[in-house]
Coordinates of C-alpha atoms in Angstrom, one line a residue:
X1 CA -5.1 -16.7 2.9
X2 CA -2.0 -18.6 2.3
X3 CA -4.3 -21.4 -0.1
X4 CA -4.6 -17.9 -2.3
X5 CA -2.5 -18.0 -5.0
X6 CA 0.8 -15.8 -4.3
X7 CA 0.3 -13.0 -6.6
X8 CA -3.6 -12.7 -5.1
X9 CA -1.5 -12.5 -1.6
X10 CA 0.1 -9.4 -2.4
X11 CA -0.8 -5.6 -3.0
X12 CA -2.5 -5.0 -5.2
X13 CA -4.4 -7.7 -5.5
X14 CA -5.5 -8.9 -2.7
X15 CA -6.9 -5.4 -1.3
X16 CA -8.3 -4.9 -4.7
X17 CA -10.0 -8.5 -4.1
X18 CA -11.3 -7.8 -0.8
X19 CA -12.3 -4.6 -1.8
X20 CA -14.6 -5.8 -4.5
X21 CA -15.6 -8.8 -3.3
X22 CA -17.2 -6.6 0.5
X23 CA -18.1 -3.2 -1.6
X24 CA -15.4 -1.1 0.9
X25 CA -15.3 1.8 -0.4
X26 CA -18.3 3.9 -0.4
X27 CA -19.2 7.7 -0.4
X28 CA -17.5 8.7 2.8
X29 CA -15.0 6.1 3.1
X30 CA -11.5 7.5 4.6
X31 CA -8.6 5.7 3.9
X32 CA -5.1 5.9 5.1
X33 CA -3.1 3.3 2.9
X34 CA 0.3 2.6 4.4
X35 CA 2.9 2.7 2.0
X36 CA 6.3 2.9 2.5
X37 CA 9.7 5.1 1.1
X38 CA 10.5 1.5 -1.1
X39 CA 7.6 2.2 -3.3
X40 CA 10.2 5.1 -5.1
X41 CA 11.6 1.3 -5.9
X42 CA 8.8 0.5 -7.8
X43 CA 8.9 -0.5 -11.7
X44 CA 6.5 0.3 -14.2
X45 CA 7.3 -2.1 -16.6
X46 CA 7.4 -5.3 -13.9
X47 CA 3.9 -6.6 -13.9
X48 CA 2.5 -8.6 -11.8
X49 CA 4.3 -9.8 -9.4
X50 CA 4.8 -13.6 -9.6
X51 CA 7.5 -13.8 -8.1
X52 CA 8.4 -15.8 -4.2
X53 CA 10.1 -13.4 -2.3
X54 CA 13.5 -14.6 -1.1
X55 CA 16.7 -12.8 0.5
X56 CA 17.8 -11.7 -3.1
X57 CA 14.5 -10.0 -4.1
X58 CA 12.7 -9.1 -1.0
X59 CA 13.1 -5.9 -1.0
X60 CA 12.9 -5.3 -4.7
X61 CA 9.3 -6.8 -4.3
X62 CA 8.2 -5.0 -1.6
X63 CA 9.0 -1.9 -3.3
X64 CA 7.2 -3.4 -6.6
X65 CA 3.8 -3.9 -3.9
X66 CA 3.5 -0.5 -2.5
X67 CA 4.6 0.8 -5.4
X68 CA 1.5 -1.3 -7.4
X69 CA -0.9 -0.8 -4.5
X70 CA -0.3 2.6 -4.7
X71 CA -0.7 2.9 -8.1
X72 CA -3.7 1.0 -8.2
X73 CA -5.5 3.1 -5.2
X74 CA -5.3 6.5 -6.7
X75 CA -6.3 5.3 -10.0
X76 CA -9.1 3.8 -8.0
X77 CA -9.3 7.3 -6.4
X78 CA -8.8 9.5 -9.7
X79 CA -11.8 7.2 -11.6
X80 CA -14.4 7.6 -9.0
X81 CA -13.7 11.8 -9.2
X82 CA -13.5 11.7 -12.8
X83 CA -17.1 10.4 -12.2
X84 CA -16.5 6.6 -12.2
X85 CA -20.5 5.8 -11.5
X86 CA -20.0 2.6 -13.7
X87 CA -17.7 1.8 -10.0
X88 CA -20.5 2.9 -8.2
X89 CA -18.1 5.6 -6.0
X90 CA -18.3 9.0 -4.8
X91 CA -15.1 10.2 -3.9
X92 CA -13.5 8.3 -1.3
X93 CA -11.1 10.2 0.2
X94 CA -7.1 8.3 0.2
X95 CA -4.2 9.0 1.3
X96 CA -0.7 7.6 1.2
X97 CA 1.8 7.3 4.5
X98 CA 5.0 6.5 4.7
X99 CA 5.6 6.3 8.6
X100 CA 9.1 5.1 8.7
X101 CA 10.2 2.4 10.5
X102 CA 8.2 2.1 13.4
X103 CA 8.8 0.6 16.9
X104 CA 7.0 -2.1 17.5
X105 CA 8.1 -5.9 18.9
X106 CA 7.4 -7.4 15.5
X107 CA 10.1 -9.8 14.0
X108 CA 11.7 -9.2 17.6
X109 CA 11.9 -12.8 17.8
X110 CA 13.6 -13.4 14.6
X111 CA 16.2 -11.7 15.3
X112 CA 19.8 -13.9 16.3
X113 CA 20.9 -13.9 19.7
X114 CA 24.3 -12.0 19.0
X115 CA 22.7 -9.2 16.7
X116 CA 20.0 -8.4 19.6
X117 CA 21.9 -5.7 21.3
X118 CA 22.6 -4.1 17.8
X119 CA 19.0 -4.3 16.7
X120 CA 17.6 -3.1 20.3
X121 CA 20.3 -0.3 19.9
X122 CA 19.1 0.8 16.2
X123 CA 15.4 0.8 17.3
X124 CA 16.0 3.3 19.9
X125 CA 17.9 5.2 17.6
X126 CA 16.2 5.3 14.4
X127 CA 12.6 4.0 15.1
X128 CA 10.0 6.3 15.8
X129 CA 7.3 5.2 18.7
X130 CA 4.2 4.2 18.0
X131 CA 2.3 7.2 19.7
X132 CA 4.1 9.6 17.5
X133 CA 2.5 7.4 14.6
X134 CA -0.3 7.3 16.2
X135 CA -0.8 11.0 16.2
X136 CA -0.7 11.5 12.5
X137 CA -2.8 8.6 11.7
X138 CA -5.4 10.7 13.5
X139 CA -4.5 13.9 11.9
X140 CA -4.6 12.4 8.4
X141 CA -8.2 11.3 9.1
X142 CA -9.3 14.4 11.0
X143 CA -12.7 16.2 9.7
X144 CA -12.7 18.3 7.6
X145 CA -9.7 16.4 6.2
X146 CA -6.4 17.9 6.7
X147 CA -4.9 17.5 3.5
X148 CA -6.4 17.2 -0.5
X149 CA -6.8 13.4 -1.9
X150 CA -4.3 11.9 -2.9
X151 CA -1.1 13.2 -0.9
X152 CA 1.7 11.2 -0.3
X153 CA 3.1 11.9 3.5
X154 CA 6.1 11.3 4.2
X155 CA 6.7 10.3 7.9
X156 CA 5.2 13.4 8.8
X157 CA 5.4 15.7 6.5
X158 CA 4.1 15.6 2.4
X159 CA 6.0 14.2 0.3
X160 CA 6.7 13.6 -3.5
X161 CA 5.4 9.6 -4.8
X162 CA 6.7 7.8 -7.3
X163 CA 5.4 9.7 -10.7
X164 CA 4.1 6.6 -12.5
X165 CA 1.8 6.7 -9.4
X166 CA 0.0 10.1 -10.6
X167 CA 0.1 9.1 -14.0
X168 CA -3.3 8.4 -15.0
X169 CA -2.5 6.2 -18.5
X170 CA -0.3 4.0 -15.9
X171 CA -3.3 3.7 -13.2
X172 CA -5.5 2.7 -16.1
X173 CA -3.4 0.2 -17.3
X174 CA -3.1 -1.1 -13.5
X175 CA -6.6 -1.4 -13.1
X176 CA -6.6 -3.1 -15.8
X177 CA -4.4 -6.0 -15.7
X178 CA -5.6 -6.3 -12.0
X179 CA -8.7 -7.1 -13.1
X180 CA -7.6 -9.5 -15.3
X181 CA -5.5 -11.0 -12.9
X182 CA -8.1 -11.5 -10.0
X183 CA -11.1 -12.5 -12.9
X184 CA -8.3 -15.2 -14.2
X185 CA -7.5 -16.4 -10.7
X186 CA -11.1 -16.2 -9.8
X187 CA -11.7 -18.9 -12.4
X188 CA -8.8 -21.2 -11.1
X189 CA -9.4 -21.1 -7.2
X190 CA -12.7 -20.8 -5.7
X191 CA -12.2 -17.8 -3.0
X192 CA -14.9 -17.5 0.2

């Protein structure tokens, strides 16, 4: 992955590659995409995103992925029930979730000596365990559904999304450029 170019690295893009490129999404697909709260970051007008991430930006771009991916997704989702057959789908049923931060051991090891006991301390305070995560994963794909298409959770309860997200002249344009993007890199890199 890392010969990809870096805007084909990151949400959109590189699910949307993937995506096409295996035929994922079919007429009973169930997907939970994992966003995240820093999509409410996200810019409309900042497209694609070329940028490296560094410690200035990093967090401006994440918010600019999820926000994207997002984006992208329920235009994905809103096409094939507008009947999108020219995308060959039936409804898949998506769903955003924000878990919140999450304890897990990852970047554990990153983290400096003298700000471990702080770190370990703010996990146990403000991280949620995996189990309870792993409890609404399982709701949110329950059958029937638990919830319409669409819905943004929250941690674990529905939320509001970003409204460029819902906006369907926005997820067009998304589509779109992403498109464009992965036909234009497609032509510059050959991708197995």
């Amino acid at each position: 992955m890392d010969k990809l170019p870096f805007p084909l690295r990151t949400p959109p893009f590189l699910l949307a590659f993937i995506i096409q490129k295996a035929n994922l999404i079919k007429k009973d697909t169930s997907i939970i995409v994992v966003t995240s709260g820093a999509h409410v970051l996200g810019d409309a007008e900042s497209f694609p995103i070329w940028d490296e991430a560094s410690a200035t930006n990093a967090m401006s771009l994440y918010g600019q992925s999820k926000f994207l991916l997002q984006s992208w997704l329920e235009g994905l989702r809103a096409s094939s029930w507008r009947g999108g057959a020219s995308m060959g789908l039936d409804k898949p049923f998506i769903v955003y979730w924000n878990p919140g931060p999450v304890d897990t051991g990852l970047g554990a090891d990153s983290v400096p000596c003298l700000l471990f006991p702080i770190y370990w301390l703010m996990k146990r305070m403000f991280f949620v365990e995996p189990l309870k995560v792993a409890h609404t994963a399982a709701y949110l794909l329950s059958d029937p559904p638990p919830v319409r298409p669409g819905t943004y959770f929250n941690m674990r309860e529905i939320g509001t999304p970003h409204p460029s997200t819902e906006n369907s002249s926005f997820q067009q344009e998304v589509q779109k450029k992403t498109k464009s993007l992965i036909c234009q890199l497609n032509s510059d890199h050959v991708v197995t």
